[in-house]
C-alpha angles and dihedrals in degrees: 000000000000126000114222133186113234112238089221113122107222093232107126116142108259093204092065094069130078094229144337092281093063092044095051092046093050092048096051087048095050089049093060093039089059090047092049090048089047092051093044092055088050091049088233121149127216135187098205128011120185127193129187144184131184128188140167117230128189122192115233111249091236099057138084097176124084098227115136091243085067093054134069108219120203122195128193111308119245094225144359091272092054089049096054087047095053090046089050090048089048093048096045095061092080113199093021112105115201128212132223110217124190131186126193121191116195119193119190118198141142099204133007119245101155137337088243092055089048097050087051080073101045128120123199124206120194134188137178128192124191112223129177132180117237096224135353096218120102091357093129095073090049095047092050092052092048097046092046090052109037114011115098115198113210113256119244 
């Protein structure tokens, strides 16, 4: 099968969601919706369509609720410099663990009738992983090394 990037611009209003869980699920769903609409417009058929999104979220130190306004949500960094900056920000907030949240939306269909008909068959998968840094000291050098040797940024 072919791999296609969704035309969906990841620009949902984070404040409109109760928490990062809802945000990541909605983003994955919208990525798939945009693909379905594009394929429908091109009269292309598919058997399986898989859309995913992954974010990193860190709760504010001054909140106890889980509203998205109480969370800093980080999406995929644009480049290596932004990746190091994101990791440094997460590590600086000592005592605040962060979560890596992923959502997968799977759509099964033999022929496209309408996006609504396709989404009647969808299945959503969701996962959260709690992560913490051992010490905020001297992490910058480690982050730069890790990013420069292991992180692949999406091509344009």
